[in-house]
């Protein structure tokens, strides 16, 4: 009975991890697209509000757009390398991941990377919004 309980607990933890990492990926993807939409909306808009955001923030706006693209691209690369790592695991006799393989390590790198770029892009966006509202240096 002890082993069955342990296996049950392990399966529950794996399910929870899968759900959480899936939601993190979804959230990063939404943030990445949001950063990109914000960049293009401000960049190609001639309104007074867009002009205020552009004033003195050209580099910050570029960084927001670039981080949005990087977040989306890293999301794609994480899935690409994840697919390759899973394919390699299925070829193994024991069907386990090789945590030293390039595909496995790249998958983990891009999973962390997309979180970092989404977070950094969000912080730069908050900065630009604050500056345009007169809350910081202009």
Short mmCIF file of C-alpha atoms in Angstrom, two decimals:
data_model
loop_
_atom_site.label_atom_id
_atom_site.label_comp_id
_atom_site.label_asym_id
_atom_site.label_seq_id
_atom_site.Cartn_x
_atom_site.Cartn_y
_atom_site.Cartn_z
CA UNK A 1 0.00 0.00 0.00
CA UNK A 2 2.91 2.35 0.71
CA UNK A 3 4.12 2.13 -2.89
CA UNK A 4 0.62 2.71 -4.29
CA UNK A 5 0.24 5.82 -2.18
CA UNK A 6 3.68 7.04 -3.24
CA UNK A 7 2.87 6.44 -6.90
CA UNK A 8 -0.48 8.19 -6.49
CA UNK A 9 1.17 11.18 -4.84
CA UNK A 10 3.84 11.26 -7.54
CA UNK A 11 1.21 11.21 -10.30
CA UNK A 12 -0.71 14.02 -8.60
CA UNK A 13 2.44 16.15 -8.33
CA UNK A 14 3.31 15.51 -11.97
CA UNK A 15 -0.23 16.48 -13.00
CA UNK A 16 -0.05 19.68 -10.95
CA UNK A 17 3.38 20.52 -12.37
CA UNK A 18 2.11 19.97 -15.89
CA UNK A 19 -0.90 22.22 -15.28
CA UNK A 20 1.19 24.98 -13.70
CA UNK A 21 3.89 24.96 -16.37
CA UNK A 22 1.21 24.98 -19.06
CA UNK A 23 -0.41 28.03 -17.48
CA UNK A 24 2.97 29.75 -17.18
CA UNK A 25 3.53 29.15 -20.90
CA UNK A 26 0.06 30.46 -21.76
CA UNK A 27 0.59 33.55 -19.61
CA UNK A 28 4.01 34.28 -21.13
CA UNK A 29 2.56 33.93 -24.62
CA UNK A 30 -0.27 36.36 -23.82
CA UNK A 31 2.18 38.85 -22.29
CA UNK A 32 4.48 38.53 -25.33
CA UNK A 33 1.65 39.26 -27.76
CA UNK A 34 0.41 42.06 -25.50
CA UNK A 35 3.82 43.72 -25.51
CA UNK A 36 3.92 43.48 -29.27
CA UNK A 37 0.40 44.90 -29.64
CA UNK A 38 1.30 47.77 -27.31
CA UNK A 39 4.44 48.55 -29.32
CA UNK A 40 2.69 48.57 -32.70
CA UNK A 41 -0.32 50.47 -31.38
CA UNK A 42 1.86 53.26 -30.00
CA UNK A 43 4.41 53.22 -32.83
CA UNK A 44 1.90 53.58 -35.66
CA UNK A 45 -0.62 55.82 -33.89
CA UNK A 46 -0.69 59.60 -34.30
CA UNK A 47 -2.95 60.38 -31.34
CA UNK A 48 -1.95 62.76 -28.56
CA UNK A 49 -1.76 59.87 -26.08
CA UNK A 50 0.60 57.94 -28.36
CA UNK A 51 2.70 61.07 -28.85
CA UNK A 52 3.05 61.43 -25.06
CA UNK A 53 4.16 57.81 -24.80
CA UNK A 54 6.67 58.25 -27.64
CA UNK A 55 8.23 61.42 -26.24
CA UNK A 56 11.59 60.42 -24.81
CA UNK A 57 10.65 56.73 -24.78
CA UNK A 58 11.72 55.56 -28.25
CA UNK A 59 14.30 53.09 -26.92
CA UNK A 60 12.00 51.88 -24.17
CA UNK A 61 9.21 51.29 -26.71
CA UNK A 62 11.63 49.41 -28.97
CA UNK A 63 12.72 47.27 -26.01
CA UNK A 64 9.07 46.50 -25.19
CA UNK A 65 8.44 45.32 -28.75
CA UNK A 66 11.70 43.37 -28.94
CA UNK A 67 11.02 41.62 -25.63
CA UNK A 68 7.54 40.73 -26.87
CA UNK A 69 9.02 39.09 -29.97
CA UNK A 70 11.68 37.32 -27.90
CA UNK A 71 9.05 35.98 -25.50
CA UNK A 72 7.00 34.52 -28.35
CA UNK A 73 10.09 33.12 -30.09
CA UNK A 74 11.38 31.53 -26.87
CA UNK A 75 7.95 30.00 -26.33
CA UNK A 76 8.20 28.40 -29.77
CA UNK A 77 11.78 27.23 -29.17
CA UNK A 78 10.83 25.69 -25.82
CA UNK A 79 8.17 23.59 -27.54
CA UNK A 80 10.49 22.73 -30.43
CA UNK A 81 13.24 21.47 -28.14
CA UNK A 82 10.68 19.83 -25.85
CA UNK A 83 9.39 17.87 -28.82
CA UNK A 84 12.90 16.76 -29.73
CA UNK A 85 13.68 15.77 -26.13
CA UNK A 86 10.44 13.74 -25.93
CA UNK A 87 11.17 12.06 -29.27
CA UNK A 88 14.64 11.09 -28.02
CA UNK A 89 13.17 9.77 -24.74
CA UNK A 90 10.77 7.55 -26.65
CA UNK A 91 13.72 6.04 -28.52
CA UNK A 92 15.41 5.11 -25.22
CA UNK A 93 14.71 1.66 -23.88
CA UNK A 94 13.64 3.07 -20.50
CA UNK A 95 11.72 6.02 -22.06
CA UNK A 96 13.41 8.54 -19.77
CA UNK A 97 14.64 12.00 -20.66
CA UNK A 98 18.37 12.51 -20.95
CA UNK A 99 18.75 15.60 -18.77
CA UNK A 100 22.22 16.20 -20.19
CA UNK A 101 21.07 16.35 -23.82
CA UNK A 102 21.07 19.62 -25.72
CA UNK A 103 17.35 19.37 -26.46
CA UNK A 104 16.41 18.82 -22.80
CA UNK A 105 18.65 21.62 -21.53
CA UNK A 106 17.52 24.00 -24.30
CA UNK A 107 13.88 23.31 -23.43
CA UNK A 108 14.52 24.30 -19.83
CA UNK A 109 16.58 27.34 -20.86
CA UNK A 110 13.83 28.68 -23.13
CA UNK A 111 11.14 27.99 -20.51
CA UNK A 112 13.04 30.17 -18.05
CA UNK A 113 14.03 32.66 -20.75
CA UNK A 114 10.49 33.38 -21.87
CA UNK A 115 9.49 34.07 -18.28
CA UNK A 116 12.38 36.50 -17.91
CA UNK A 117 11.64 38.35 -21.16
CA UNK A 118 7.91 38.56 -20.39
CA UNK A 119 8.65 39.89 -16.92
CA UNK A 120 11.27 42.37 -18.08
CA UNK A 121 9.05 43.59 -20.91
CA UNK A 122 6.22 44.11 -18.44
CA UNK A 123 8.50 46.12 -16.14
CA UNK A 124 9.66 48.33 -19.02
CA UNK A 125 6.02 48.86 -20.00
CA UNK A 126 5.18 49.91 -16.44
CA UNK A 127 8.14 52.31 -16.53
CA UNK A 128 6.96 53.89 -19.81
CA UNK A 129 3.42 54.24 -18.48
CA UNK A 130 4.74 55.87 -15.31
CA UNK A 131 6.97 58.30 -17.18
CA UNK A 132 4.16 59.26 -19.55
CA UNK A 133 1.92 59.88 -16.52
CA UNK A 134 4.54 62.23 -15.08
CA UNK A 135 5.58 59.84 -12.30
CA UNK A 136 9.27 59.68 -13.15
CA UNK A 137 12.04 61.19 -15.25
CA UNK A 138 11.02 62.35 -18.69
#
